[in-house]
Amino acid sequence: MAAAQDSYLKLLSNPLARELAGRLKLPRPAVLRRYRPGDPLLPGPVLVLGAGDSAGTLASALLDWGLDVRRHATPGERIGGIVAVLDDVAEPGDLAAPALALGACLRQLAPGGRIVTVSRPAAASAGAAAAPAAAAARQGVDGLLRSVARELRAGATGNGILLDDGVDATAPGVLGALRFLLSGRSAYVDGQFLLVGPGTGTVPADPDRPVAGRAAVVTGAARGIGAAIAEVLRRDGALVTVVDVPAAGEQLAAVANRIGATALQLDITRPEAGARILEHAAGRHGRLDIVVHNAGITRDKLLANMDADRWNAVLEVNLAAQLRMNEAFLASDLLGPAPRIVCLASTSGIAGNRGQTNYAASKAGVIGMVRASAPVLAGRGGAINAVAPGFIETDMTARMPPAAREAARRLLPSLQQGGLPVDVAEAVAFLASDAADGINGQTLRVCGQSLVGA
Amino acid sequence: MTATPESPTPKSAPQPAPAAETRPVRSAVVIGGNRIPFARAHGAYAGASNQDMLTAALDGLVARFGLQDERIGEVAAGAVLKHSRDFNLTREAVLGSALSPETPVYDLQQACATGLETVIGLANKIKLGQIDSAIAGGVDSTSDAPIAVSEGLRSVLLELGRARSPKQKLAALARLRPKDLAPEAPSTAEPRTGLSMGEHQALTTAAWKITREAQDELALASHANLAAAYGRGFFDDLITPYRGLVKDGNLRPDTSLEKLAKLQPVFGKTLGEEATMTAGNSTPLTDGASAVLLGSEDFARRNDLPMLARVVDAEAAAVDFVHGKEGLLMAPAYAVPRLLERNGLRLSDFDFVEIHEAFAGTVLCHLAAWESEEFCRNKLGLDSPLGSVDRARLNVTGSSLAAGHPFAATGGRIVATVAKLLHEQAAAEGRRGRGLVSVCAAGGQGVAAILEAC
């Protein structure tokens, strides 16, 4: 699907080239463990570390999934994933034991293995702040996880789940997030935290088809990331409508026919765009359950050379159109009972990027819009979140200057490679499903733990 | 078409049809349409065959309505300029499309009325309960036109095939003359008169004393109306781009009466009167394809598909142009009154009148004929003129002068357009409007049809 290609990564599939790269101290990126339906969740047993009650209940929950669960590492045995339950740290001294226990078994982590910490945020989204010592210990998990993630090799990743006030370690949303982070669906998510708040308690009936029967719309779906999102949602059971500008209709039709979706040619900046999408989804599927605002454009220029047309076009497509459409969706009774909206942000909107003031402003705006819209969606039993891709191999990044592209791929992310459109799509599909129960108003980076925006 | 199993709205199974003799005639509705933008000959589609273009039109329709792998009741389409290898053109296009390969198909040819006649024939089958769904279409390429060997060469080659001895073979070859080696390209000349279609229309235009100005005004209106329809997104769900062409290649949004007035006449230069027909008020040779999705109301409801308009009735006519009794392209002038009489309607009962613009003169001659007491009395046997067509209802989103005219594809373009216009009007004004479609064809033929909003 990705038209763009990482030829260095391809070269390293040759063992000789791989060894040579090692001797020359060149980066040796791994082929990431990506989700394929039917594959086991992990490439080996899962080790649950932690002394508190939560570790025990979480281990039982994982047993219920049919996983091979260990509470202690067996020396020399490959481990598929490590769940470090740290929700009970109360002062900085509490970090030593679990950190060292984690360290002791790191070398046993299989290629494509996973580390997931489960802890509490230093400051909950509402309510009283934690005591300074507790906040320090909790915030310490952040540094611990982000650093251990940088030490992992062979496509292994480390991510964290933060339990908001009143959320326990086996809440449906926590288990949903844990399954996502352990699975191949999170291949290019690295060094990130997901905050799980109180949700509705809904879980997907079938974890392999978490959006079965949901009516979904994906904008900007004629190619690249949008096409991948549509394909993954369809694979996961959704009834998909793909949207793109009429000029991209030929590619859009090809995507629709390849994955089994309906094509809607529509310029999302038209004032009636929201109504047209509602009319189409409701006409074909009775309602609209999932919206993925993926359509976006770049018109890069240094700010000193920026003109109004470039600025306005980017802000209009990437931000204003989303705001207008959301307004139309939320005002309509055709929106399903638990609507989920996922917006595409960008690491440029978090860290900034030279030559992209307009794009970064629009994408940062998306992050703000998502945060502010969360309570409205929660009130309807739904959620709105964003995904911020880092360097993804697409036609868009294929046009970058070669040196900048190679740096973005190789030097900046822990995983030493760019992501694929499907990596973003998996994160979007997760946030579009009930598996993400209780996750609302957040922005999840899919960047291979790039320094940019880290 | 089968219901999607995971659809949120349960769909009922098709009703078992009663035996043929007790089956009531039911409605056939236009569900939607799709065409590729029409390209000027030897332009964007110079490298595309009829099969390529028809497949593209079908695939766009499949994508729009999510018909992937569906078995449609029957598909009928055709081309006017057809290679001998394309004896199963439509079947081959369906096999190359995203439709189920179990979809039965037939080819049809009625010159420029091919597209409209496929709609009528298939609608009739739906009305009789023989099929539940259908796709009507048409395609033509003047860029990829078949070029035949001369009759002399053909005769020699056939004899050569029959020859057994070397002597017989030599005898066959000895009949070959240099002039036999010149290829024969198809032309729009009528076999029985040797006159091109344009020269025929020039005779009729002159006979009805249609002025150059009136023809240019009609051409200008066609371009202006087509451009305005594009501007409001009217074609977003009627056209799918193809081979980089996004809009009809012949459209000149910035043309003017002044520009049109500067063009030199191309037809009727030997009539002894002032020639009035130019490249601006005649349709250019064009490449393109169109498809219309038809179904019973039950089929549309069962599959959550829109119902735009009913195909009410149709009438074909033919005139004796060979002996000069009538103009070559005037047959619809006879078909329409017969159709109106059978349905108890007047011209003023139609909200939209679509008269195919083979030439501006063709349309204007028809309007003049229906307003002429003499014509209506002597030729149609009516007591009074048939009436006038309100110009504000004529070809309101442009017609062939602006869009171009790939012969067999024009009927599908018009039917989908008028069905959408009727549907839009019904939604806006809450009333069931009527549309009249009239298409002239080579050989002195013409076909007319009535559509009514659902």
mmCIF file of C-alpha atoms in Angstrom, chain A residues 209 212-215 234 237-239 246-250 252-254 256-267 270 272 276 279-280 282-287 289, chain B residues 1 4 6-9 11 34 58-60 62-68 98 230-246 303-306 423:
data_model
loop_
_atom_site.group_PDB
_atom_site.id
_atom_site.type_symbol
_atom_site.label_atom_id
_atom_site.label_comp_id
_atom_site.label_asym_id
_atom_site.label_seq_id
_atom_site.Cartn_x
_atom_site.Cartn_y
_atom_site.Cartn_z
ATOM 1 C CA ARG A 209 -13.466 -7.196 14.987
ATOM 2 C CA ALA A 212 -18.155 -4.759 13.687
ATOM 3 C CA GLY A 213 -21.315 -3.261 12.213
ATOM 4 C CA ARG A 214 -20.339 0.333 12.919
ATOM 5 C CA ALA A 215 -20.891 2.885 10.167
ATOM 6 C CA ARG A 234 -13.147 -2.521 7.196
ATOM 7 C CA GLY A 237 -15.755 -5.044 10.756
ATOM 8 C CA ALA A 238 -16.918 -1.492 10.072
ATOM 9 C CA LEU A 239 -19.191 -0.440 7.194
ATOM 10 C CA PRO A 246 -13.825 14.833 -6.495
ATOM 11 C CA ALA A 247 -10.482 15.259 -8.264
ATOM 12 C CA ALA A 248 -9.149 12.197 -6.403
ATOM 13 C CA GLY A 249 -12.228 10.185 -7.344
ATOM 14 C CA GLU A 250 -10.449 7.609 -9.480
ATOM 15 C CA LEU A 252 -10.977 6.804 -4.188
ATOM 16 C CA ALA A 253 -13.113 4.407 -6.236
ATOM 17 C CA ALA A 254 -10.190 1.998 -6.436
ATOM 18 C CA ALA A 256 -13.561 1.540 -2.167
ATOM 19 C CA ASN A 257 -13.631 -1.399 -4.560
ATOM 20 C CA ARG A 258 -10.502 -2.971 -3.094
ATOM 21 C CA ILE A 259 -11.733 -2.958 0.509
ATOM 22 C CA GLY A 260 -15.504 -3.098 -0.014
ATOM 23 C CA ALA A 261 -16.590 0.413 0.900
ATOM 24 C CA THR A 262 -18.734 3.142 -0.624
ATOM 25 C CA ALA A 263 -17.079 6.172 -2.194
ATOM 26 C CA LEU A 264 -18.288 9.713 -1.537
ATOM 27 C CA GLN A 265 -16.621 12.409 -3.619
ATOM 28 C CA LEU A 266 -16.826 15.558 -1.565
ATOM 29 C CA ASP A 267 -14.795 18.657 -0.848
ATOM 30 C CA ARG A 270 -17.933 22.968 1.402
ATOM 31 C CA GLU A 272 -22.741 21.395 3.423
ATOM 32 C CA ARG A 276 -23.664 15.356 2.897
ATOM 33 C CA GLU A 279 -27.002 11.934 4.512
ATOM 34 C CA HIS A 280 -24.782 9.348 2.835
ATOM 35 C CA ALA A 282 -27.508 7.434 7.251
ATOM 36 C CA GLY A 283 -28.920 6.537 3.843
ATOM 37 C CA ARG A 284 -26.632 3.559 3.411
ATOM 38 C CA HIS A 285 -26.159 2.376 6.998
ATOM 39 C CA GLY A 286 -28.916 3.975 9.036
ATOM 40 C CA ARG A 287 -26.588 6.186 11.057
ATOM 41 C CA ASP A 289 -20.972 5.900 14.338
ATOM 42 C CA MET B 1 -27.629 -8.054 -4.473
ATOM 43 C CA THR B 4 -24.399 -7.248 4.069
ATOM 44 C CA GLU B 6 -23.066 -7.114 9.612
ATOM 45 C CA SER B 7 -25.222 -4.195 8.560
ATOM 46 C CA PRO B 8 -26.737 -2.405 11.570
ATOM 47 C CA THR B 9 -30.123 -2.167 9.888
ATOM 48 C CA LYS B 11 -32.446 -6.143 5.675
ATOM 49 C CA ASN B 34 -21.683 7.351 -12.948
ATOM 50 C CA LEU B 58 -18.799 0.556 -14.022
ATOM 51 C CA ASP B 59 -16.145 0.542 -11.303
ATOM 52 C CA GLY B 60 -16.988 4.110 -10.316
ATOM 53 C CA VAL B 62 -19.738 0.047 -7.976
ATOM 54 C CA ALA B 63 -17.634 2.195 -5.633
ATOM 55 C CA ARG B 64 -20.360 4.814 -5.239
ATOM 56 C CA PHE B 65 -23.004 2.294 -4.253
ATOM 57 C CA GLY B 66 -20.870 -0.395 -2.611
ATOM 58 C CA LEU B 67 -21.759 -3.041 -5.192
ATOM 59 C CA GLN B 68 -18.455 -4.916 -4.929
ATOM 60 C CA ALA B 98 -15.499 -5.148 -9.322
ATOM 61 C CA TYR B 230 -19.741 21.728 -11.726
ATOM 62 C CA GLY B 231 -19.387 24.790 -9.542
ATOM 63 C CA ARG B 232 -22.141 23.736 -7.184
ATOM 64 C CA GLY B 233 -20.806 20.194 -6.901
ATOM 65 C CA PHE B 234 -23.715 18.749 -8.899
ATOM 66 C CA PHE B 235 -21.461 16.192 -10.578
ATOM 67 C CA ASP B 236 -19.698 15.083 -7.386
ATOM 68 C CA ASP B 237 -21.839 11.948 -7.319
ATOM 69 C CA LEU B 238 -22.315 11.554 -11.058
ATOM 70 C CA ILE B 239 -18.738 11.563 -12.355
ATOM 71 C CA THR B 240 -15.575 9.725 -11.348
ATOM 72 C CA PRO B 241 -12.340 11.130 -12.781
ATOM 73 C CA TYR B 242 -10.366 8.930 -15.165
ATOM 74 C CA ARG B 243 -6.794 9.020 -16.409
ATOM 75 C CA GLY B 244 -6.159 12.384 -14.820
ATOM 76 C CA LEU B 245 -9.183 14.032 -16.424
ATOM 77 C CA VAL B 246 -11.391 15.559 -13.733
ATOM 78 C CA ASN B 303 -30.143 -2.404 0.034
ATOM 79 C CA ASP B 304 -30.552 1.072 1.531
ATOM 80 C CA LEU B 305 -30.044 2.657 -1.862
ATOM 81 C CA PRO B 306 -31.530 5.976 -2.931
ATOM 82 C CA HIS B 423 -34.665 14.068 -6.949
#
